[in-house]
Amino acid sequence: MSLTLYIHPLASFCHKVLIALYENGTAFHPETVDLGDPGSAAAHMERWPVGKIPVLFDAKAKRVVPETSIIIEYLQETHPGPVALLPADSVALLETRLWDRFFDLYVNVPMGKIVTDRIRPPGKSDAFGVAEARATLDTAYGMIEGQMSAREWAIGQDFTMADCAAAPALFYASIVHPFGKDHRHLTAYRDRLLERPSVKRVIAEARPYFSMFPYRDAMPARYLR
Ligand SMILES: N[C@@H](CCC(=O)N[C@@H](CS)C(=O)NCC(=O)O)C(=O)O
């Protein structure tokens, strides 16, 4: 098998690429990286010195591909499947890239800030940074509420890379910073994403690890079944 994806089963950015792979039934080998283990972390730094996961390795092309959006674009170029996660139409493609960036930068990243602050060493937490992250999420939730008022998926009728980014970001964000009662369209979109078979599969595979999630106490019981 040519493709190896270096991941951690709980990590939201890894879920984004797993959803893309499952959407197209792309064959790959998942390899767990434990960044808390010095040996595993050092081996990963050799692959990608920034140390972030996921990273794709294509043995056939002898190519290391980092960064989720680049990985998904690479997969579409080299291993296309039935679901075009990057639309052919140039306007739709720009919208896809815009909302992909939006969900990564303004939902996934602030969500991660809130989560990782909980596991900082005593006395090292960053209350100001967490408050900023919560304010970013409030702004993002309001914008997504507007965007999703008349759309099935992030940019329209077709499921794209933007939805791959949205699913894990909104799943975890809604746990650590719940949506408001007025976020009707945002809530319905999150629920639609969670019903998508590729997303269901990713969540089911992550479930055995949910006990390691720093906000497990805030997880709704329905996610644990
Ligand atoms: N921009 C990167 C973000 C990847 C990222 O932040 N991954 C997290 C896991 S969800 C990570 O590697 N965290 C470990 C760390 O920051 O040390 C991408 O899209 O691939």
PDB file of N, CA and C in Angstrom, residues 5-82:
ATOM      1  N   LEU A   5      -0.759   7.375   6.621  1.00  0.00           N
ATOM      2  CA  LEU A   5      -1.149   8.641   7.258  1.00  0.00           C
ATOM      3  C   LEU A   5      -0.754   8.566   8.725  1.00  0.00           C
ATOM      4  N   TYR A   6       0.113   9.480   9.120  1.00  0.00           N
ATOM      5  CA  TYR A   6       0.565   9.551  10.510  1.00  0.00           C
ATOM      6  C   TYR A   6      -0.433  10.406  11.282  1.00  0.00           C
ATOM      7  N   ILE A   7      -1.033   9.798  12.300  1.00  0.00           N
ATOM      8  CA  ILE A   7      -2.163  10.440  12.999  1.00  0.00           C
ATOM      9  C   ILE A   7      -2.140  10.160  14.497  1.00  0.00           C
ATOM     10  N   HIS A   8      -3.045  10.828  15.201  1.00  0.00           N
ATOM     11  CA  HIS A   8      -3.486  10.366  16.514  1.00  0.00           C
ATOM     12  C   HIS A   8      -5.008  10.264  16.424  1.00  0.00           C
ATOM     13  N   PRO A   9      -5.592   9.169  16.952  1.00  0.00           N
ATOM     14  CA  PRO A   9      -7.026   8.953  16.728  1.00  0.00           C
ATOM     15  C   PRO A   9      -7.951  10.004  17.362  1.00  0.00           C
ATOM     16  N   LEU A  10      -7.440  10.817  18.286  1.00  0.00           N
ATOM     17  CA  LEU A  10      -8.294  11.841  18.910  1.00  0.00           C
ATOM     18  C   LEU A  10      -8.172  13.196  18.218  1.00  0.00           C
ATOM     19  N   ALA A  11      -7.152  13.372  17.387  1.00  0.00           N
ATOM     20  CA  ALA A  11      -6.770  14.710  16.931  1.00  0.00           C
ATOM     21  C   ALA A  11      -7.686  15.225  15.815  1.00  0.00           C
ATOM     22  N   SER A  12      -8.234  16.410  16.033  1.00  0.00           N
ATOM     23  CA  SER A  12      -9.248  16.954  15.126  1.00  0.00           C
ATOM     24  C   SER A  12      -8.706  17.170  13.709  1.00  0.00           C
ATOM     25  N   PHE A  13      -7.475  17.653  13.565  1.00  0.00           N
ATOM     26  CA  PHE A  13      -6.955  17.865  12.212  1.00  0.00           C
ATOM     27  C   PHE A  13      -6.737  16.527  11.498  1.00  0.00           C
ATOM     28  N   CYS A  14      -6.442  15.479  12.277  1.00  0.00           N
ATOM     29  CA  CYS A  14      -6.307  14.148  11.659  1.00  0.00           C
ATOM     30  C   CYS A  14      -7.678  13.673  11.181  1.00  0.00           C
ATOM     31  N   HIS A  15      -8.717  13.967  11.968  1.00  0.00           N
ATOM     32  CA  HIS A  15     -10.071  13.571  11.557  1.00  0.00           C
ATOM     33  C   HIS A  15     -10.434  14.190  10.203  1.00  0.00           C
ATOM     34  N   LYS A  16     -10.005  15.431  10.005  1.00  0.00           N
ATOM     35  CA  LYS A  16     -10.327  16.119   8.736  1.00  0.00           C
ATOM     36  C   LYS A  16      -9.837  15.296   7.531  1.00  0.00           C
ATOM     37  N   VAL A  17      -8.612  14.811   7.588  1.00  0.00           N
ATOM     38  CA  VAL A  17      -8.058  14.041   6.457  1.00  0.00           C
ATOM     39  C   VAL A  17      -8.664  12.637   6.407  1.00  0.00           C
ATOM     40  N   LEU A  18      -8.919  12.039   7.574  1.00  0.00           N
ATOM     41  CA  LEU A  18      -9.551  10.707   7.582  1.00  0.00           C
ATOM     42  C   LEU A  18     -10.919  10.769   6.897  1.00  0.00           C
ATOM     43  N   ILE A  19     -11.673  11.839   7.159  1.00  0.00           N
ATOM     44  CA  ILE A  19     -12.992  11.996   6.520  1.00  0.00           C
ATOM     45  C   ILE A  19     -12.820  12.033   4.995  1.00  0.00           C
ATOM     46  N   ALA A  20     -11.820  12.784   4.535  1.00  0.00           N
ATOM     47  CA  ALA A  20     -11.570  12.866   3.084  1.00  0.00           C
ATOM     48  C   ALA A  20     -11.229  11.482   2.510  1.00  0.00           C
ATOM     49  N   LEU A  21     -10.399  10.728   3.211  1.00  0.00           N
ATOM     50  CA  LEU A  21     -10.014   9.393   2.735  1.00  0.00           C
ATOM     51  C   LEU A  21     -11.226   8.454   2.715  1.00  0.00           C
ATOM     52  N   TYR A  22     -12.047   8.518   3.769  1.00  0.00           N
ATOM     53  CA  TYR A  22     -13.216   7.625   3.842  1.00  0.00           C
ATOM     54  C   TYR A  22     -14.268   8.019   2.802  1.00  0.00           C
ATOM     55  N   GLU A  23     -14.407   9.310   2.528  1.00  0.00           N
ATOM     56  CA  GLU A  23     -15.374   9.749   1.510  1.00  0.00           C
ATOM     57  C   GLU A  23     -15.095   9.059   0.180  1.00  0.00           C
ATOM     58  N   ASN A  24     -13.813   8.883  -0.133  1.00  0.00           N
ATOM     59  CA  ASN A  24     -13.452   8.335  -1.441  1.00  0.00           C
ATOM     60  C   ASN A  24     -12.982   6.884  -1.381  1.00  0.00           C
ATOM     61  N   GLY A  25     -13.104   6.260  -0.207  1.00  0.00           N
ATOM     62  CA  GLY A  25     -12.683   4.865  -0.085  1.00  0.00           C
ATOM     63  C   GLY A  25     -11.227   4.662  -0.475  1.00  0.00           C
ATOM     64  N   THR A  26     -10.385   5.657  -0.179  1.00  0.00           N
ATOM     65  CA  THR A  26      -8.966   5.586  -0.566  1.00  0.00           C
ATOM     66  C   THR A  26      -8.219   4.639   0.389  1.00  0.00           C
ATOM     67  N   ALA A  27      -7.467   3.696  -0.179  1.00  0.00           N
ATOM     68  CA  ALA A  27      -6.716   2.744   0.650  1.00  0.00           C
ATOM     69  C   ALA A  27      -5.501   3.440   1.264  1.00  0.00           C
ATOM     70  N   PHE A  28      -5.292   3.248   2.560  1.00  0.00           N
ATOM     71  CA  PHE A  28      -4.127   3.845   3.223  1.00  0.00           C
ATOM     72  C   PHE A  28      -3.871   3.060   4.497  1.00  0.00           C
ATOM     73  N   HIS A  29      -2.678   3.279   5.044  1.00  0.00           N
ATOM     74  CA  HIS A  29      -2.325   2.637   6.300  1.00  0.00           C
ATOM     75  C   HIS A  29      -2.213   3.730   7.373  1.00  0.00           C
ATOM     76  N   PRO A  30      -3.022   3.671   8.452  1.00  0.00           N
ATOM     77  CA  PRO A  30      -2.890   4.671   9.511  1.00  0.00           C
ATOM     78  C   PRO A  30      -1.788   4.268  10.485  1.00  0.00           C
ATOM     79  N   GLU A  31      -0.961   5.217  10.872  1.00  0.00           N
ATOM     80  CA  GLU A  31       0.136   4.941  11.810  1.00  0.00           C
ATOM     81  C   GLU A  31       0.022   5.974  12.943  1.00  0.00           C
ATOM     82  N   THR A  32      -0.125   5.470  14.168  1.00  0.00           N
ATOM     83  CA  THR A  32      -0.320   6.399  15.283  1.00  0.00           C
ATOM     84  C   THR A  32       0.992   7.049  15.704  1.00  0.00           C
ATOM     85  N   VAL A  33       0.948   8.369  15.899  1.00  0.00           N
ATOM     86  CA  VAL A  33       2.089   9.126  16.425  1.00  0.00           C
ATOM     87  C   VAL A  33       1.712   9.536  17.846  1.00  0.00           C
ATOM     88  N   ASP A  34       2.584   9.243  18.799  1.00  0.00           N
ATOM     89  CA  ASP A  34       2.353   9.670  20.179  1.00  0.00           C
ATOM     90  C   ASP A  34       3.351  10.786  20.476  1.00  0.00           C
ATOM     91  N   LEU A  35       2.866  12.034  20.382  1.00  0.00           N
ATOM     92  CA  LEU A  35       3.784  13.164  20.561  1.00  0.00           C
ATOM     93  C   LEU A  35       4.275  13.271  22.004  1.00  0.00           C
ATOM     94  N   GLY A  36       3.612  12.540  22.922  1.00  0.00           N
ATOM     95  CA  GLY A  36       4.059  12.507  24.323  1.00  0.00           C
ATOM     96  C   GLY A  36       5.178  11.493  24.546  1.00  0.00           C
ATOM     97  N   ASP A  37       5.448  10.678  23.535  1.00  0.00           N
ATOM     98  CA  ASP A  37       6.504   9.663  23.650  1.00  0.00           C
ATOM     99  C   ASP A  37       7.731  10.169  22.902  1.00  0.00           C
ATOM    100  N   PRO A  38       8.886  10.344  23.590  1.00  0.00           N
ATOM    101  CA  PRO A  38      10.046  10.967  22.950  1.00  0.00           C
ATOM    102  C   PRO A  38      10.482  10.272  21.664  1.00  0.00           C
ATOM    103  N   GLY A  39      10.422   8.932  21.624  1.00  0.00           N
ATOM    104  CA  GLY A  39      10.862   8.197  20.419  1.00  0.00           C
ATOM    105  C   GLY A  39       9.925   8.469  19.256  1.00  0.00           C
ATOM    106  N   SER A  40       8.628   8.364  19.528  1.00  0.00           N
ATOM    107  CA  SER A  40       7.632   8.575  18.487  1.00  0.00           C
ATOM    108  C   SER A  40       7.678  10.029  17.994  1.00  0.00           C
ATOM    109  N   ALA A  41       7.838  10.968  18.937  1.00  0.00           N
ATOM    110  CA  ALA A  41       7.886  12.398  18.577  1.00  0.00           C
ATOM    111  C   ALA A  41       9.130  12.684  17.722  1.00  0.00           C
ATOM    112  N   ALA A  42      10.280  12.103  18.102  1.00  0.00           N
ATOM    113  CA  ALA A  42      11.527  12.356  17.355  1.00  0.00           C
ATOM    114  C   ALA A  42      11.406  11.815  15.933  1.00  0.00           C
ATOM    115  N   ALA A  43      10.817  10.614  15.796  1.00  0.00           N
ATOM    116  CA  ALA A  43      10.642  10.032  14.454  1.00  0.00           C
ATOM    117  C   ALA A  43       9.739  10.926  13.623  1.00  0.00           C
ATOM    118  N   HIS A  44       8.727  11.511  14.268  1.00  0.00           N
ATOM    119  CA  HIS A  44       7.812  12.371  13.507  1.00  0.00           C
ATOM    120  C   HIS A  44       8.493  13.679  13.084  1.00  0.00           C
ATOM    121  N   MET A  45       9.338  14.223  13.960  1.00  0.00           N
ATOM    122  CA  MET A  45      10.074  15.459  13.621  1.00  0.00           C
ATOM    123  C   MET A  45      10.973  15.259  12.400  1.00  0.00           C
ATOM    124  N   GLU A  46      11.471  14.032  12.228  1.00  0.00           N
ATOM    125  CA  GLU A  46      12.276  13.727  11.031  1.00  0.00           C
ATOM    126  C   GLU A  46      11.431  13.900   9.774  1.00  0.00           C
ATOM    127  N   ARG A  47      10.143  13.490   9.902  1.00  0.00           N
ATOM    128  CA  ARG A  47       9.238  13.597   8.747  1.00  0.00           C
ATOM    129  C   ARG A  47       8.869  15.038   8.470  1.00  0.00           C
ATOM    130  N   TRP A  48       8.576  15.774   9.568  1.00  0.00           N
ATOM    131  CA  TRP A  48       8.038  17.136   9.428  1.00  0.00           C
ATOM    132  C   TRP A  48       8.441  17.891  10.692  1.00  0.00           C
ATOM    133  N   PRO A  49       9.530  18.657  10.617  1.00  0.00           N
ATOM    134  CA  PRO A  49      10.123  19.257  11.820  1.00  0.00           C
ATOM    135  C   PRO A  49       9.180  20.166  12.614  1.00  0.00           C
ATOM    136  N   VAL A  50       8.102  20.626  11.988  1.00  0.00           N
ATOM    137  CA  VAL A  50       7.110  21.435  12.711  1.00  0.00           C
ATOM    138  C   VAL A  50       6.404  20.573  13.775  1.00  0.00           C
ATOM    139  N   GLY A  51       6.390  19.263  13.548  1.00  0.00           N
ATOM    140  CA  GLY A  51       5.879  18.343  14.563  1.00  0.00           C
ATOM    141  C   GLY A  51       4.371  18.198  14.603  1.00  0.00           C
ATOM    142  N   LYS A  52       3.671  18.728  13.618  1.00  0.00           N
ATOM    143  CA  LYS A  52       2.202  18.644  13.617  1.00  0.00           C
ATOM    144  C   LYS A  52       1.737  17.371  12.921  1.00  0.00           C
ATOM    145  N   ILE A  53       0.579  16.900  13.336  1.00  0.00           N
ATOM    146  CA  ILE A  53      -0.094  15.784  12.670  1.00  0.00           C
ATOM    147  C   ILE A  53      -1.430  16.276  12.128  1.00  0.00           C
ATOM    148  N   PRO A  54      -1.916  15.661  11.032  1.00  0.00           N
ATOM    149  CA  PRO A  54      -1.384  14.504  10.330  1.00  0.00           C
ATOM    150  C   PRO A  54      -0.323  14.892   9.298  1.00  0.00           C
ATOM    151  N   VAL A  55       0.416  13.845   8.880  1.00  0.00           N
ATOM    152  CA  VAL A  55       1.333  13.947   7.742  1.00  0.00           C
ATOM    153  C   VAL A  55       1.103  12.700   6.893  1.00  0.00           C
ATOM    154  N   LEU A  56       1.076  12.895   5.571  1.00  0.00           N
ATOM    155  CA  LEU A  56       0.905  11.769   4.655  1.00  0.00           C
ATOM    156  C   LEU A  56       2.262  11.406   4.064  1.00  0.00           C
ATOM    157  N   PHE A  57       2.529  10.097   3.931  1.00  0.00           N
ATOM    158  CA  PHE A  57       3.719   9.660   3.193  1.00  0.00           C
ATOM    159  C   PHE A  57       3.244   8.799   2.029  1.00  0.00           C
ATOM    160  N   ASP A  58       3.641   9.203   0.831  1.00  0.00           N
ATOM    161  CA  ASP A  58       3.307   8.432  -0.363  1.00  0.00           C
ATOM    162  C   ASP A  58       4.568   7.687  -0.789  1.00  0.00           C
ATOM    163  N   ALA A  59       4.607   6.386  -0.476  1.00  0.00           N
ATOM    164  CA  ALA A  59       5.827   5.595  -0.722  1.00  0.00           C
ATOM    165  C   ALA A  59       6.126   5.504  -2.214  1.00  0.00           C
ATOM    166  N   LYS A  60       5.065   5.426  -3.022  1.00  0.00           N
ATOM    167  CA  LYS A  60       5.281   5.284  -4.467  1.00  0.00           C
ATOM    168  C   LYS A  60       5.969   6.538  -5.033  1.00  0.00           C
ATOM    169  N   ALA A  61       5.512   7.693  -4.585  1.00  0.00           N
ATOM    170  CA  ALA A  61       6.085   8.959  -5.078  1.00  0.00           C
ATOM    171  C   ALA A  61       7.277   9.403  -4.230  1.00  0.00           C
ATOM    172  N   LYS A  62       7.553   8.645  -3.141  1.00  0.00           N
ATOM    173  CA  LYS A  62       8.614   9.000  -2.180  1.00  0.00           C
ATOM    174  C   LYS A  62       8.417  10.445  -1.707  1.00  0.00           C
ATOM    175  N   ARG A  63       7.200  10.743  -1.277  1.00  0.00           N
ATOM    176  CA  ARG A  63       6.873  12.127  -0.977  1.00  0.00           C
ATOM    177  C   ARG A  63       6.177  12.253   0.379  1.00  0.00           C
ATOM    178  N   VAL A  64       6.682  13.184   1.198  1.00  0.00           N
ATOM    179  CA  VAL A  64       6.032  13.517   2.471  1.00  0.00           C
ATOM    180  C   VAL A  64       5.118  14.708   2.205  1.00  0.00           C
ATOM    181  N   VAL A  65       3.849  14.583   2.602  1.00  0.00           N
ATOM    182  CA  VAL A  65       2.882  15.671   2.356  1.00  0.00           C
ATOM    183  C   VAL A  65       2.282  16.102   3.690  1.00  0.00           C
ATOM    184  N   PRO A  66       2.658  17.303   4.193  1.00  0.00           N
ATOM    185  CA  PRO A  66       2.082  17.812   5.441  1.00  0.00           C
ATOM    186  C   PRO A  66       0.906  18.759   5.152  1.00  0.00           C
ATOM    187  N   GLU A  67       0.260  19.203   6.200  1.00  0.00           N
ATOM    188  CA  GLU A  67      -0.818  20.214   6.164  1.00  0.00           C
ATOM    189  C   GLU A  67      -2.095  19.639   5.530  1.00  0.00           C
ATOM    190  N   THR A  68      -3.143  19.625   6.349  1.00  0.00           N
ATOM    191  CA  THR A  68      -4.378  18.931   5.964  1.00  0.00           C
ATOM    192  C   THR A  68      -4.938  19.344   4.595  1.00  0.00           C
ATOM    193  N   SER A  69      -5.016  20.639   4.332  1.00  0.00           N
ATOM    194  CA  SER A  69      -5.634  21.070   3.066  1.00  0.00           C
ATOM    195  C   SER A  69      -4.777  20.632   1.883  1.00  0.00           C
ATOM    196  N   ILE A  70      -3.443  20.671   2.079  1.00  0.00           N
ATOM    197  CA  ILE A  70      -2.526  20.249   1.005  1.00  0.00           C
ATOM    198  C   ILE A  70      -2.647  18.735   0.807  1.00  0.00           C
ATOM    199  N   ILE A  71      -2.794  18.004   1.920  1.00  0.00           N
ATOM    200  CA  ILE A  71      -2.941  16.540   1.818  1.00  0.00           C
ATOM    201  C   ILE A  71      -4.200  16.205   1.014  1.00  0.00           C
ATOM    202  N   ILE A  72      -5.305  16.892   1.322  1.00  0.00           N
ATOM    203  CA  ILE A  72      -6.569  16.588   0.635  1.00  0.00           C
ATOM    204  C   ILE A  72      -6.464  16.956  -0.852  1.00  0.00           C
ATOM    205  N   GLU A  73      -5.826  18.074  -1.145  1.00  0.00           N
ATOM    206  CA  GLU A  73      -5.650  18.446  -2.564  1.00  0.00           C
ATOM    207  C   GLU A  73      -4.741  17.434  -3.271  1.00  0.00           C
ATOM    208  N   TYR A  74      -3.687  16.996  -2.561  1.00  0.00           N
ATOM    209  CA  TYR A  74      -2.760  16.000  -3.129  1.00  0.00           C
ATOM    210  C   TYR A  74      -3.516  14.696  -3.424  1.00  0.00           C
ATOM    211  N   LEU A  75      -4.360  14.275  -2.497  1.00  0.00           N
ATOM    212  CA  LEU A  75      -5.123  13.035  -2.687  1.00  0.00           C
ATOM    213  C   LEU A  75      -6.045  13.161  -3.890  1.00  0.00           C
ATOM    214  N   GLN A  76      -6.671  14.330  -4.034  1.00  0.00           N
ATOM    215  CA  GLN A  76      -7.577  14.493  -5.181  1.00  0.00           C
ATOM    216  C   GLN A  76      -6.810  14.424  -6.503  1.00  0.00           C
ATOM    217  N   GLU A  77      -5.586  14.966  -6.511  1.00  0.00           N
ATOM    218  CA  GLU A  77      -4.763  14.928  -7.738  1.00  0.00           C
ATOM    219  C   GLU A  77      -4.271  13.521  -8.041  1.00  0.00           C
ATOM    220  N   THR A  78      -3.816  12.821  -6.990  1.00  0.00           N
ATOM    221  CA  THR A  78      -3.098  11.560  -7.220  1.00  0.00           C
ATOM    222  C   THR A  78      -3.974  10.318  -7.025  1.00  0.00           C
ATOM    223  N   HIS A  79      -5.011  10.406  -6.192  1.00  0.00           N
ATOM    224  CA  HIS A  79      -5.882   9.258  -5.906  1.00  0.00           C
ATOM    225  C   HIS A  79      -7.342   9.704  -5.972  1.00  0.00           C
ATOM    226  N   PRO A  80      -7.793  10.223  -7.113  1.00  0.00           N
ATOM    227  CA  PRO A  80      -9.173  10.731  -7.164  1.00  0.00           C
ATOM    228  C   PRO A  80     -10.186   9.609  -6.957  1.00  0.00           C
ATOM    229  N   GLY A  81     -11.307   9.961  -6.337  1.00  0.00           N
ATOM    230  CA  GLY A  81     -12.380   8.991  -6.106  1.00  0.00           C
ATOM    231  C   GLY A  81     -13.694   9.584  -6.572  1.00  0.00           C
ATOM    232  N   PRO A  82     -14.815   8.988  -6.143  1.00  0.00           N
ATOM    233  CA  PRO A  82     -16.123   9.449  -6.637  1.00  0.00           C
ATOM    234  C   PRO A  82     -16.538  10.819  -6.102  1.00  0.00           C
TER     235      PRO A  82
END
